[in-house]
Every structure is written in structure tokens, then in C-alpha cells.
Amino acid sequence: MMGRGLHRENGFSLIELLVIIVVIGILVSIAMQSMDVVVDDVRRIKTEREMEMLAKAITGAPGITQGSNRCDFGYIGDIGAFPPNLQALYQNTLGHSTWDGPYLPPTFSQDTDGFAKDEWGKAYSYSGGVTLNSTGSGATISKKIADAANDYLVNTLSGVVTDGAGSAPGSSYWDSVNITITVPNGSGGNATKTVHPNTAGSFTFDSLPVGLHPLEVVYVPDADTLHRYTTILPRHKSTPLPYYVFSDGYFTSTGGGGGGGGCDSSGTLILRPDGAGSVTNLSTSGCSNNWECVDEATSDEDATR
């Protein structure tokens, strides 16, 4: 009598298939979560890089130099103020005459509004302050553009003026020297500031925005002019002091040119008042004090007084 063998069909039971499907689902879910984390990380990195470029468009890139001097100061260097919005970096929205943009890299500004959005497609939050924010990730990513606005808008420049012999202007010549600097005024134009040196030749400008600005030092009697460009950096304090030296010895008794005191080459003694006298019934003609109106270094009869 032949015995019947038991035959087992190969395959999976329904329960086994369900277990496999559940495991695959769990693995796919984990993989998708990991992928989301990777995508968010990439978006965050790209957004942070984009915010860095926007910050440099506003304040300039310190690494861009001409010779040994920094020459890139972005929007602030041309306007003398922080932009009211990011669009002002791409278009001259306010019609400023000193605007010289776009201030964004060419590849960064090809999309006319993409530069103003983070990698999640949400607009950056910026309205003229020193902080740029991205909230597209669900959290806030912040980029500090500057520690304080005044670091870029309120700086000082000091210097010293001497003649070719190394002499300071003294009490006779200090007001014969005009030092002028031209800076953006924050409203789309330029402002010109003028000071005289003190008797020791020292002078100071304050409230200057960062940038590369033209400076002129003029010995008025001879219209002798030194033309310079001066670089104003954030928190600028002018150390060491720059010297501006005329070629001639204007401030010495034997120096060339006219003058407001001492002796000229003809041996004539030129006297100029330096304080209030006993007669005060003269028109000041725009001077704070009567004696300051007598400032002729070169005789012009009664054209000025």
C-alpha cells in the first residue's frame, strides 16, 4: 500500500503579506521624513547664503578693494541710508540721483522678485532696519546686517593740514584753509560739508556715512587745492591721523602766496584782526563777529569786507 506524501505549496500567507506591506510602509515613511529633513536643510543653507548676499548688497563687501583700500560699500555707500525695502536694491524706486545699482550679483537678480523671497517661496521680512528675517521654514532665520545703524551712518574723519615746510596754519592762516568733503545725504542727493582747521592744523568731520568720498583741502588766497578720496569705514575714527600737505610754505613768514598775517615777499606787513575791537557799528555781512569779516588775504579794494 502506497502512502500519500504531504505537499506544501510555496508562497506567503495573507498575514505575512500584510506584515510585509506594513514594514515597507514604515520604511517609506521614515525615508520620506529623512528626505524632508534633507530638503529643509538644503533650503535653509541656500536661504542663509541668499541673506548674506542681500546684506552685502546693502552694506558692501569688505573683501572688494582697490589697491589696499576697500571700495565697495553697497547701497549705503551711494545713498547714505539703509534701503527702505529690498526692491530698492534692484530698482531705483525712489528716483535717487546717487543710486548706482543694481547692487545684487547678476545671477542673483535675473528673477525680478525671486531675490526677495526665501527658498520656501515666502517674502523676506525687511523694512529698512539692520535685521533681515526669513520665516518660510516655519521658524525665523535672522541675518544681522549691522550691530547698529550708526556704525554705517555716523562716523568721524579727522586730519591735519600743514604747508610744505611742515608748519601749521597758526592764528593767521587757519581761516584761509577750507576742507570740504562731499557725501550722500541719505535722501538721494549729495551734501557738502566744510570746516576750517584749528591753529594747529587739526580738523574733524562728523556724522559721515561709510563710503569712498571726495575731499578737497584748499588754501583760499592762492586757490591751491589738494584733491583726495577718503575711505570712511564703519566705526571710523581716523587713527592714525592723515596729513594733507601743501607744496608751498604758505604758513611760514617767508612762504609764497598771499596771506592773512606775517610779511609777504615785498616786505609789507599784513595786519588782520583776531578779536573784537572798540568799534562795533559795522555791518557783519554774514559774519558772526565784525572782526571776522576782515579776512582779505589778497587786496581787492572794497569788493569784500
PDB file of C-alpha atoms in Angstrom:
ATOM      1  CA  MET A   1       0.000   0.000   0.000  1.00  0.00           C
ATOM      2  CA  MET A   2       1.423   3.251  -1.017  1.00  0.00           C
ATOM      3  CA  GLY A   3       1.470   6.081   1.470  1.00  0.00           C
ATOM      4  CA  ARG A   4       0.424   9.537   0.425  1.00  0.00           C
ATOM      5  CA  GLY A   5       3.047  12.222   0.888  1.00  0.00           C
ATOM      6  CA  LEU A   6       2.178  15.696   2.224  1.00  0.00           C
ATOM      7  CA  HIS A   7       2.862  18.524  -0.238  1.00  0.00           C
ATOM      8  CA  ARG A   8       3.261  22.176   0.986  1.00  0.00           C
ATOM      9  CA  GLU A   9       2.713  24.946  -1.564  1.00  0.00           C
ATOM     10  CA  ASN A  10       5.451  27.644  -1.549  1.00  0.00           C
ATOM     11  CA  GLY A  11       4.265  31.298  -1.012  1.00  0.00           C
ATOM     12  CA  PHE A  12       3.126  33.840   1.582  1.00  0.00           C
ATOM     13  CA  SER A  13       0.063  33.781   3.638  1.00  0.00           C
ATOM     14  CA  LEU A  14      -2.221  36.788   3.808  1.00  0.00           C
ATOM     15  CA  ILE A  15      -0.910  37.675   7.255  1.00  0.00           C
ATOM     16  CA  GLU A  16       2.682  37.556   6.031  1.00  0.00           C
ATOM     17  CA  LEU A  17       1.820  39.854   3.127  1.00  0.00           C
ATOM     18  CA  LEU A  18       0.158  42.312   5.477  1.00  0.00           C
ATOM     19  CA  VAL A  19       3.218  42.336   7.722  1.00  0.00           C
ATOM     20  CA  ILE A  20       5.498  42.972   4.735  1.00  0.00           C
ATOM     21  CA  ILE A  21       3.287  45.827   3.493  1.00  0.00           C
ATOM     22  CA  VAL A  22       3.266  47.443   6.944  1.00  0.00           C
ATOM     23  CA  VAL A  23       7.058  47.182   7.230  1.00  0.00           C
ATOM     24  CA  ILE A  24       7.516  48.674   3.762  1.00  0.00           C
ATOM     25  CA  GLY A  25       5.133  51.498   4.673  1.00  0.00           C
ATOM     26  CA  ILE A  26       7.100  52.245   7.834  1.00  0.00           C
ATOM     27  CA  LEU A  27      10.393  52.265   5.926  1.00  0.00           C
ATOM     28  CA  VAL A  28       8.962  54.553   3.226  1.00  0.00           C
ATOM     29  CA  SER A  29       7.609  56.902   5.880  1.00  0.00           C
ATOM     30  CA  ILE A  30      10.987  57.066   7.607  1.00  0.00           C
ATOM     31  CA  ALA A  31      12.694  57.641   4.268  1.00  0.00           C
ATOM     32  CA  MET A  32      10.265  60.423   3.363  1.00  0.00           C
ATOM     33  CA  GLN A  33      10.784  62.103   6.720  1.00  0.00           C
ATOM     34  CA  SER A  34      14.529  61.894   6.247  1.00  0.00           C
ATOM     35  CA  MET A  35      14.151  63.315   2.754  1.00  0.00           C
ATOM     36  CA  ASP A  36      12.063  66.213   4.097  1.00  0.00           C
ATOM     37  CA  VAL A  37      14.786  66.955   6.652  1.00  0.00           C
ATOM     38  CA  VAL A  38      17.447  66.922   3.926  1.00  0.00           C
ATOM     39  CA  VAL A  39      15.368  69.191   1.664  1.00  0.00           C
ATOM     40  CA  ASP A  40      14.734  71.638   4.525  1.00  0.00           C
ATOM     41  CA  ASP A  41      18.436  71.663   5.387  1.00  0.00           C
ATOM     42  CA  VAL A  42      19.304  72.470   1.764  1.00  0.00           C
ATOM     43  CA  ARG A  43      16.684  75.203   1.668  1.00  0.00           C
ATOM     44  CA  ARG A  44      17.989  76.660   4.915  1.00  0.00           C
ATOM     45  CA  ILE A  45      21.578  76.722   3.647  1.00  0.00           C
ATOM     46  CA  LYS A  46      20.553  78.366   0.358  1.00  0.00           C
ATOM     47  CA  THR A  47      18.393  80.901   2.217  1.00  0.00           C
ATOM     48  CA  GLU A  48      21.240  81.816   4.574  1.00  0.00           C
ATOM     49  CA  ARG A  49      23.579  82.313   1.609  1.00  0.00           C
ATOM     50  CA  GLU A  50      20.952  84.442  -0.112  1.00  0.00           C
ATOM     51  CA  MET A  51      20.525  86.574   3.015  1.00  0.00           C
ATOM     52  CA  GLU A  52      24.295  87.055   3.186  1.00  0.00           C
ATOM     53  CA  MET A  53      24.305  88.359  -0.397  1.00  0.00           C
ATOM     54  CA  LEU A  54      21.423  90.708   0.384  1.00  0.00           C
ATOM     55  CA  ALA A  55      23.322  92.044   3.406  1.00  0.00           C
ATOM     56  CA  LYS A  56      26.399  92.693   1.250  1.00  0.00           C
ATOM     57  CA  ALA A  57      24.222  94.464  -1.314  1.00  0.00           C
ATOM     58  CA  ILE A  58      23.162  96.843   1.464  1.00  0.00           C
ATOM     59  CA  THR A  59      26.495  97.459   3.207  1.00  0.00           C
ATOM     60  CA  GLY A  60      29.026  96.383   0.563  1.00  0.00           C
ATOM     61  CA  ALA A  61      31.574  93.591   0.524  1.00  0.00           C
ATOM     62  CA  PRO A  62      34.648  94.254   2.697  1.00  0.00           C
ATOM     63  CA  GLY A  63      36.765  91.950   0.546  1.00  0.00           C
ATOM     64  CA  ILE A  64      36.420  94.074  -2.611  1.00  0.00           C
ATOM     65  CA  THR A  65      39.335  96.505  -2.648  1.00  0.00           C
ATOM     66  CA  GLN A  66      41.174  98.840  -4.967  1.00  0.00           C
ATOM     67  CA  GLY A  67      44.837  98.882  -4.137  1.00  0.00           C
ATOM     68  CA  SER A  68      44.780  98.353  -0.400  1.00  0.00           C
ATOM     69  CA  ASN A  69      41.573 100.291   0.245  1.00  0.00           C
ATOM     70  CA  ARG A  70      38.053  98.941   0.457  1.00  0.00           C
ATOM     71  CA  CYS A  71      35.976 100.306  -2.420  1.00  0.00           C
ATOM     72  CA  ASP A  72      32.608  98.534  -2.191  1.00  0.00           C
ATOM     73  CA  PHE A  73      30.021  99.989   0.202  1.00  0.00           C
ATOM     74  CA  GLY A  74      26.818  98.876  -1.492  1.00  0.00           C
ATOM     75  CA  TYR A  75      23.577 100.814  -1.291  1.00  0.00           C
ATOM     76  CA  ILE A  76      24.604 102.746   1.832  1.00  0.00           C
ATOM     77  CA  GLY A  77      27.817 103.978   0.210  1.00  0.00           C
ATOM     78  CA  ASP A  78      25.840 105.599  -2.621  1.00  0.00           C
ATOM     79  CA  ILE A  79      22.742 106.779  -0.762  1.00  0.00           C
ATOM     80  CA  GLY A  80      23.911 107.381   2.809  1.00  0.00           C
ATOM     81  CA  ALA A  81      20.974 105.429   4.270  1.00  0.00           C
ATOM     82  CA  PHE A  82      19.660 101.889   4.612  1.00  0.00           C
ATOM     83  CA  PRO A  83      17.256 100.888   1.817  1.00  0.00           C
ATOM     84  CA  PRO A  84      13.543 101.183   2.674  1.00  0.00           C
ATOM     85  CA  ASN A  85      12.951  97.702   1.219  1.00  0.00           C
ATOM     86  CA  LEU A  86      14.752  95.006  -0.756  1.00  0.00           C
ATOM     87  CA  GLN A  87      13.320  96.157  -4.082  1.00  0.00           C
ATOM     88  CA  ALA A  88      15.430  99.332  -3.754  1.00  0.00           C
ATOM     89  CA  LEU A  89      18.491  97.123  -4.241  1.00  0.00           C
ATOM     90  CA  TYR A  90      17.223  96.118  -7.676  1.00  0.00           C
ATOM     91  CA  GLN A  91      15.405  99.220  -8.907  1.00  0.00           C
ATOM     92  CA  ASN A  92      15.793 102.940  -8.219  1.00  0.00           C
ATOM     93  CA  THR A  93      12.300 103.032  -6.747  1.00  0.00           C
ATOM     94  CA  LEU A  94      12.718 106.497  -5.188  1.00  0.00           C
ATOM     95  CA  GLY A  95      14.497 108.149  -8.126  1.00  0.00           C
ATOM     96  CA  HIS A  96      17.686 108.907  -6.182  1.00  0.00           C
ATOM     97  CA  SER A  97      20.324 110.650  -8.296  1.00  0.00           C
ATOM     98  CA  THR A  98      23.161 108.900  -6.434  1.00  0.00           C
ATOM     99  CA  TRP A  99      21.702 105.392  -6.873  1.00  0.00           C
ATOM    100  CA  ASP A 100      24.184 103.228  -8.812  1.00  0.00           C
ATOM    101  CA  GLY A 101      22.636  99.764  -8.716  1.00  0.00           C
ATOM    102  CA  PRO A 102      21.542  97.104  -9.109  1.00  0.00           C
ATOM    103  CA  TYR A 103      23.539  96.096  -6.052  1.00  0.00           C
ATOM    104  CA  LEU A 104      22.842  92.375  -6.455  1.00  0.00           C
ATOM    105  CA  PRO A 105      25.063  89.883  -8.327  1.00  0.00           C
ATOM    106  CA  PRO A 106      23.853  89.465 -11.943  1.00  0.00           C
ATOM    107  CA  THR A 107      22.876  85.802 -11.460  1.00  0.00           C
ATOM    108  CA  PHE A 108      21.072  86.736  -8.274  1.00  0.00           C
ATOM    109  CA  SER A 109      18.910  89.495  -9.763  1.00  0.00           C
ATOM    110  CA  GLN A 110      17.769  87.902 -13.021  1.00  0.00           C
ATOM    111  CA  ASP A 111      14.460  86.994 -11.391  1.00  0.00           C
ATOM    112  CA  THR A 112      12.862  90.382 -10.765  1.00  0.00           C
ATOM    113  CA  ASP A 113      11.301  89.360  -7.455  1.00  0.00           C
ATOM    114  CA  GLY A 114      12.842  85.962  -6.634  1.00  0.00           C
ATOM    115  CA  PHE A 115      15.685  87.614  -4.731  1.00  0.00           C
ATOM    116  CA  ALA A 116      13.131  88.987  -2.259  1.00  0.00           C
ATOM    117  CA  LYS A 117      11.833  85.501  -1.335  1.00  0.00           C
ATOM    118  CA  ASP A 118      13.412  82.703   0.664  1.00  0.00           C
ATOM    119  CA  GLU A 119      13.778  79.118  -0.579  1.00  0.00           C
ATOM    120  CA  TRP A 120      10.287  78.263   0.669  1.00  0.00           C
ATOM    121  CA  GLY A 121       8.855  80.993  -1.574  1.00  0.00           C
ATOM    122  CA  LYS A 122       7.950  83.375   1.245  1.00  0.00           C
ATOM    123  CA  ALA A 123       8.974  87.044   1.109  1.00  0.00           C
ATOM    124  CA  TYR A 124      11.807  88.124   3.388  1.00  0.00           C
ATOM    125  CA  SER A 125      10.857  90.471   6.187  1.00  0.00           C
ATOM    126  CA  TYR A 126      12.811  93.721   5.809  1.00  0.00           C
ATOM    127  CA  SER A 127      11.748  97.349   6.120  1.00  0.00           C
ATOM    128  CA  GLY A 128      14.926  99.375   6.416  1.00  0.00           C
ATOM    129  CA  GLY A 129      16.416  98.175   9.674  1.00  0.00           C
ATOM    130  CA  VAL A 130      19.603  96.291  10.496  1.00  0.00           C
ATOM    131  CA  THR A 131      17.984  92.824  10.546  1.00  0.00           C
ATOM    132  CA  LEU A 132      16.718  90.627   7.692  1.00  0.00           C
ATOM    133  CA  ASN A 133      14.346  87.746   8.510  1.00  0.00           C
ATOM    134  CA  SER A 134      13.112  84.597   6.764  1.00  0.00           C
ATOM    135  CA  THR A 135      10.051  82.759   8.111  1.00  0.00           C
ATOM    136  CA  GLY A 136       9.331  80.331   5.256  1.00  0.00           C
ATOM    137  CA  SER A 137      10.624  77.322   7.204  1.00  0.00           C
ATOM    138  CA  GLY A 138       8.092  77.816   9.976  1.00  0.00           C
ATOM    139  CA  ALA A 139      10.814  79.239  12.212  1.00  0.00           C
ATOM    140  CA  THR A 140      12.633  82.562  11.994  1.00  0.00           C
ATOM    141  CA  ILE A 141      16.053  82.698  10.353  1.00  0.00           C
ATOM    142  CA  SER A 142      17.689  86.075  11.085  1.00  0.00           C
ATOM    143  CA  LYS A 143      20.604  87.840   9.460  1.00  0.00           C
ATOM    144  CA  LYS A 144      22.119  90.781  11.298  1.00  0.00           C
ATOM    145  CA  ILE A 145      23.198  93.344   8.700  1.00  0.00           C
ATOM    146  CA  ALA A 146      24.913  95.606  11.242  1.00  0.00           C
ATOM    147  CA  ASP A 147      25.237  95.872  15.010  1.00  0.00           C
ATOM    148  CA  ALA A 148      23.786  99.393  14.830  1.00  0.00           C
ATOM    149  CA  ALA A 149      22.697 101.728  12.033  1.00  0.00           C
ATOM    150  CA  ASN A 150      25.043 104.458  13.284  1.00  0.00           C
ATOM    151  CA  ASP A 151      28.027 102.205  12.613  1.00  0.00           C
ATOM    152  CA  TYR A 152      27.383 102.872   8.915  1.00  0.00           C
ATOM    153  CA  LEU A 153      25.775 106.321   9.042  1.00  0.00           C
ATOM    154  CA  VAL A 154      27.520 108.327  11.779  1.00  0.00           C
ATOM    155  CA  ASN A 155      31.307 108.282  11.542  1.00  0.00           C
ATOM    156  CA  THR A 156      34.098 110.813  12.000  1.00  0.00           C
ATOM    157  CA  LEU A 157      37.068 111.841   9.909  1.00  0.00           C
ATOM    158  CA  SER A 158      39.980 113.777  11.370  1.00  0.00           C
ATOM    159  CA  GLY A 159      43.186 115.002   9.802  1.00  0.00           C
ATOM    160  CA  VAL A 160      45.978 117.560   9.915  1.00  0.00           C
ATOM    161  CA  VAL A 161      46.883 120.293   7.404  1.00  0.00           C
ATOM    162  CA  THR A 162      50.413 121.679   7.073  1.00  0.00           C
ATOM    163  CA  ASP A 163      52.330 123.650   4.473  1.00  0.00           C
ATOM    164  CA  GLY A 164      55.324 122.434   2.523  1.00  0.00           C
ATOM    165  CA  ALA A 165      57.653 123.416   5.349  1.00  0.00           C
ATOM    166  CA  GLY A 166      55.687 121.393   7.871  1.00  0.00           C
ATOM    167  CA  SER A 167      54.204 124.477   9.545  1.00  0.00           C
ATOM    168  CA  ALA A 168      50.687 124.599  10.979  1.00  0.00           C
ATOM    169  CA  PRO A 169      48.316 127.415   9.909  1.00  0.00           C
ATOM    170  CA  GLY A 170      48.558 129.209  13.228  1.00  0.00           C
ATOM    171  CA  SER A 171      46.288 132.074  14.245  1.00  0.00           C
ATOM    172  CA  SER A 172      46.978 133.939  10.988  1.00  0.00           C
ATOM    173  CA  TYR A 173      46.064 131.291   8.426  1.00  0.00           C
ATOM    174  CA  TRP A 174      43.627 128.817   9.965  1.00  0.00           C
ATOM    175  CA  ASP A 175      40.634 130.511   8.333  1.00  0.00           C
ATOM    176  CA  SER A 176      42.402 130.732   4.968  1.00  0.00           C
ATOM    177  CA  VAL A 177      42.112 126.967   4.609  1.00  0.00           C
ATOM    178  CA  ASN A 178      38.855 125.251   3.675  1.00  0.00           C
ATOM    179  CA  ILE A 179      38.482 121.488   3.974  1.00  0.00           C
ATOM    180  CA  THR A 180      35.463 120.140   2.093  1.00  0.00           C
ATOM    181  CA  ILE A 181      34.017 116.639   1.916  1.00  0.00           C
ATOM    182  CA  THR A 182      31.085 115.525  -0.254  1.00  0.00           C
ATOM    183  CA  VAL A 183      28.907 112.658   0.981  1.00  0.00           C
ATOM    184  CA  PRO A 184      25.484 111.203   0.111  1.00  0.00           C
ATOM    185  CA  ASN A 185      22.806 112.910   2.187  1.00  0.00           C
ATOM    186  CA  GLY A 186      20.510 109.922   2.715  1.00  0.00           C
ATOM    187  CA  SER A 187      17.769 111.386   0.521  1.00  0.00           C
ATOM    188  CA  GLY A 188      19.173 110.668  -2.926  1.00  0.00           C
ATOM    189  CA  GLY A 189      21.478 113.676  -3.295  1.00  0.00           C
ATOM    190  CA  ASN A 190      24.837 114.871  -2.020  1.00  0.00           C
ATOM    191  CA  ALA A 191      25.776 117.077   0.905  1.00  0.00           C
ATOM    192  CA  THR A 192      28.935 119.165   1.093  1.00  0.00           C
ATOM    193  CA  LYS A 193      30.475 119.844   4.489  1.00  0.00           C
ATOM    194  CA  THR A 194      33.201 122.443   5.005  1.00  0.00           C
ATOM    195  CA  VAL A 195      35.380 123.103   8.042  1.00  0.00           C
ATOM    196  CA  HIS A 196      38.494 125.138   8.847  1.00  0.00           C
ATOM    197  CA  PRO A 197      41.451 123.589  10.647  1.00  0.00           C
ATOM    198  CA  ASN A 198      42.345 124.910  14.073  1.00  0.00           C
ATOM    199  CA  THR A 199      45.580 126.820  14.625  1.00  0.00           C
ATOM    200  CA  ALA A 200      47.485 123.530  14.970  1.00  0.00           C
ATOM    201  CA  GLY A 201      46.104 122.371  11.602  1.00  0.00           C
ATOM    202  CA  SER A 202      43.756 119.726  13.009  1.00  0.00           C
ATOM    203  CA  PHE A 203      40.213 119.299  11.736  1.00  0.00           C
ATOM    204  CA  THR A 204      37.310 116.895  12.199  1.00  0.00           C
ATOM    205  CA  PHE A 205      34.153 115.995  10.279  1.00  0.00           C
ATOM    206  CA  ASP A 206      31.367 114.116  11.992  1.00  0.00           C
ATOM    207  CA  SER A 207      28.143 112.323  11.008  1.00  0.00           C
ATOM    208  CA  LEU A 208      29.644 110.796   7.864  1.00  0.00           C
ATOM    209  CA  PRO A 209      28.227 107.682   6.143  1.00  0.00           C
ATOM    210  CA  VAL A 210      30.567 104.930   5.037  1.00  0.00           C
ATOM    211  CA  GLY A 211      31.929 105.086   1.512  1.00  0.00           C
ATOM    212  CA  LEU A 212      34.643 106.437  -0.729  1.00  0.00           C
ATOM    213  CA  HIS A 213      34.148 110.216  -0.636  1.00  0.00           C
ATOM    214  CA  PRO A 214      35.906 113.134  -2.394  1.00  0.00           C
ATOM    215  CA  LEU A 215      37.835 115.506  -0.143  1.00  0.00           C
ATOM    216  CA  GLU A 216      39.357 118.893  -1.019  1.00  0.00           C
ATOM    217  CA  VAL A 217      41.800 120.950   1.027  1.00  0.00           C
ATOM    218  CA  VAL A 218      42.031 124.499  -0.320  1.00  0.00           C
ATOM    219  CA  TYR A 219      44.410 127.327   0.557  1.00  0.00           C
ATOM    220  CA  VAL A 220      41.948 130.050  -0.414  1.00  0.00           C
ATOM    221  CA  PRO A 221      44.281 133.013  -1.181  1.00  0.00           C
ATOM    222  CA  ASP A 222      46.099 131.076  -3.917  1.00  0.00           C
ATOM    223  CA  ALA A 223      43.258 128.628  -4.704  1.00  0.00           C
ATOM    224  CA  ASP A 224      45.819 125.869  -4.170  1.00  0.00           C
ATOM    225  CA  THR A 225      43.755 122.679  -3.908  1.00  0.00           C
ATOM    226  CA  LEU A 226      44.591 119.167  -2.770  1.00  0.00           C
ATOM    227  CA  HIS A 227      42.164 116.627  -4.261  1.00  0.00           C
ATOM    228  CA  ARG A 228      41.819 113.359  -2.394  1.00  0.00           C
ATOM    229  CA  TYR A 229      39.415 110.462  -1.919  1.00  0.00           C
ATOM    230  CA  THR A 230      38.961 109.272   1.625  1.00  0.00           C
ATOM    231  CA  THR A 231      37.587 105.911   2.708  1.00  0.00           C
ATOM    232  CA  ILE A 232      35.131 106.012   5.607  1.00  0.00           C
ATOM    233  CA  LEU A 233      34.764 102.619   7.265  1.00  0.00           C
ATOM    234  CA  PRO A 234      32.163 101.530   9.828  1.00  0.00           C
ATOM    235  CA  ARG A 235      33.010 102.977  13.263  1.00  0.00           C
ATOM    236  CA  HIS A 236      35.646 105.150  11.589  1.00  0.00           C
ATOM    237  CA  LYS A 237      37.897 107.097  13.976  1.00  0.00           C
ATOM    238  CA  SER A 238      40.832 108.207  11.760  1.00  0.00           C
ATOM    239  CA  THR A 239      43.745 106.568  13.551  1.00  0.00           C
ATOM    240  CA  PRO A 240      46.459 107.414  12.711  1.00  0.00           C
ATOM    241  CA  LEU A 241      45.582 110.920  11.527  1.00  0.00           C
ATOM    242  CA  PRO A 242      46.127 111.511   7.804  1.00  0.00           C
ATOM    243  CA  TYR A 243      48.237 114.547   6.861  1.00  0.00           C
ATOM    244  CA  TYR A 244      47.390 116.896   3.987  1.00  0.00           C
ATOM    245  CA  VAL A 245      50.449 118.873   2.934  1.00  0.00           C
ATOM    246  CA  PHE A 246      50.580 121.838   0.566  1.00  0.00           C
ATOM    247  CA  SER A 247      53.618 122.047  -1.697  1.00  0.00           C
ATOM    248  CA  ASP A 248      54.468 125.651  -0.740  1.00  0.00           C
ATOM    249  CA  GLY A 249      55.358 127.158   2.625  1.00  0.00           C
ATOM    250  CA  TYR A 250      52.214 129.241   2.910  1.00  0.00           C
ATOM    251  CA  PHE A 251      52.150 129.311   6.692  1.00  0.00           C
ATOM    252  CA  THR A 252      55.731 130.500   7.217  1.00  0.00           C
ATOM    253  CA  SER A 253      56.856 134.150   7.185  1.00  0.00           C
ATOM    254  CA  THR A 254      58.934 133.528   4.052  1.00  0.00           C
ATOM    255  CA  GLY A 255      56.375 131.302   2.315  1.00  0.00           C
ATOM    256  CA  GLY A 256      54.962 132.086  -1.102  1.00  0.00           C
ATOM    257  CA  GLY A 257      51.457 133.215  -1.904  1.00  0.00           C
ATOM    258  CA  GLY A 258      49.233 135.692  -0.144  1.00  0.00           C
ATOM    259  CA  GLY A 259      48.406 135.504   3.486  1.00  0.00           C
ATOM    260  CA  GLY A 260      46.462 136.875   6.345  1.00  0.00           C
ATOM    261  CA  GLY A 261      49.388 137.726   8.582  1.00  0.00           C
ATOM    262  CA  GLY A 262      53.159 137.970   8.719  1.00  0.00           C
ATOM    263  CA  CYS A 263      55.194 139.525   5.892  1.00  0.00           C
ATOM    264  CA  ASP A 264      54.761 138.980   2.172  1.00  0.00           C
ATOM    265  CA  SER A 265      57.635 138.908  -0.320  1.00  0.00           C
ATOM    266  CA  SER A 266      57.534 142.701  -0.758  1.00  0.00           C
ATOM    267  CA  GLY A 267      58.190 143.293   2.912  1.00  0.00           C
ATOM    268  CA  THR A 268      54.675 144.612   3.553  1.00  0.00           C
ATOM    269  CA  LEU A 269      53.285 143.765   6.964  1.00  0.00           C
ATOM    270  CA  ILE A 270      49.716 142.492   6.685  1.00  0.00           C
ATOM    271  CA  LEU A 271      47.603 143.009   9.791  1.00  0.00           C
ATOM    272  CA  ARG A 272      44.378 141.138  10.344  1.00  0.00           C
ATOM    273  CA  PRO A 273      42.135 141.405  13.420  1.00  0.00           C
ATOM    274  CA  ASP A 274      41.695 138.298  15.513  1.00  0.00           C
ATOM    275  CA  GLY A 275      39.368 139.615  18.204  1.00  0.00           C
ATOM    276  CA  ALA A 276      36.672 142.180  18.949  1.00  0.00           C
ATOM    277  CA  GLY A 277      37.784 145.836  18.908  1.00  0.00           C
ATOM    278  CA  SER A 278      36.281 149.027  20.272  1.00  0.00           C
ATOM    279  CA  VAL A 279      34.189 149.864  17.165  1.00  0.00           C
ATOM    280  CA  THR A 280      31.218 147.626  16.536  1.00  0.00           C
ATOM    281  CA  ASN A 281      28.960 149.700  14.297  1.00  0.00           C
ATOM    282  CA  LEU A 282      29.962 147.920  11.078  1.00  0.00           C
ATOM    283  CA  SER A 283      27.661 145.574   9.178  1.00  0.00           C
ATOM    284  CA  THR A 284      28.692 141.949   9.749  1.00  0.00           C
ATOM    285  CA  SER A 285      27.896 140.980   6.131  1.00  0.00           C
ATOM    286  CA  GLY A 286      27.187 137.386   7.131  1.00  0.00           C
ATOM    287  CA  CYS A 287      29.944 137.056   9.748  1.00  0.00           C
ATOM    288  CA  SER A 288      29.188 136.120  13.334  1.00  0.00           C
ATOM    289  CA  ASN A 289      31.513 138.869  14.578  1.00  0.00           C
ATOM    290  CA  ASN A 290      32.595 142.147  12.972  1.00  0.00           C
ATOM    291  CA  TRP A 291      36.295 141.364  13.124  1.00  0.00           C
ATOM    292  CA  GLU A 292      35.794 138.057  11.274  1.00  0.00           C
ATOM    293  CA  CYS A 293      34.592 139.986   8.205  1.00  0.00           C
ATOM    294  CA  VAL A 294      38.085 141.428   7.720  1.00  0.00           C
ATOM    295  CA  ASP A 295      39.589 138.363   6.101  1.00  0.00           C
ATOM    296  CA  GLU A 296      41.216 139.579   2.896  1.00  0.00           C
ATOM    297  CA  ALA A 297      44.398 137.666   2.179  1.00  0.00           C
ATOM    298  CA  THR A 298      44.726 139.389  -1.183  1.00  0.00           C
ATOM    299  CA  SER A 299      43.677 143.020  -1.550  1.00  0.00           C
ATOM    300  CA  ASP A 300      40.503 143.534  -3.573  1.00  0.00           C
ATOM    301  CA  GLU A 301      39.703 147.137  -2.541  1.00  0.00           C
ATOM    302  CA  ASP A 302      36.100 147.208  -1.369  1.00  0.00           C
ATOM    303  CA  ALA A 303      34.786 144.124  -3.183  1.00  0.00           C
ATOM    304  CA  THR A 304      34.630 142.313   0.184  1.00  0.00           C
ATOM    305  CA  ARG A 305      34.887 143.499   3.716  1.00  0.00           C
TER     306      ARG A 305
END
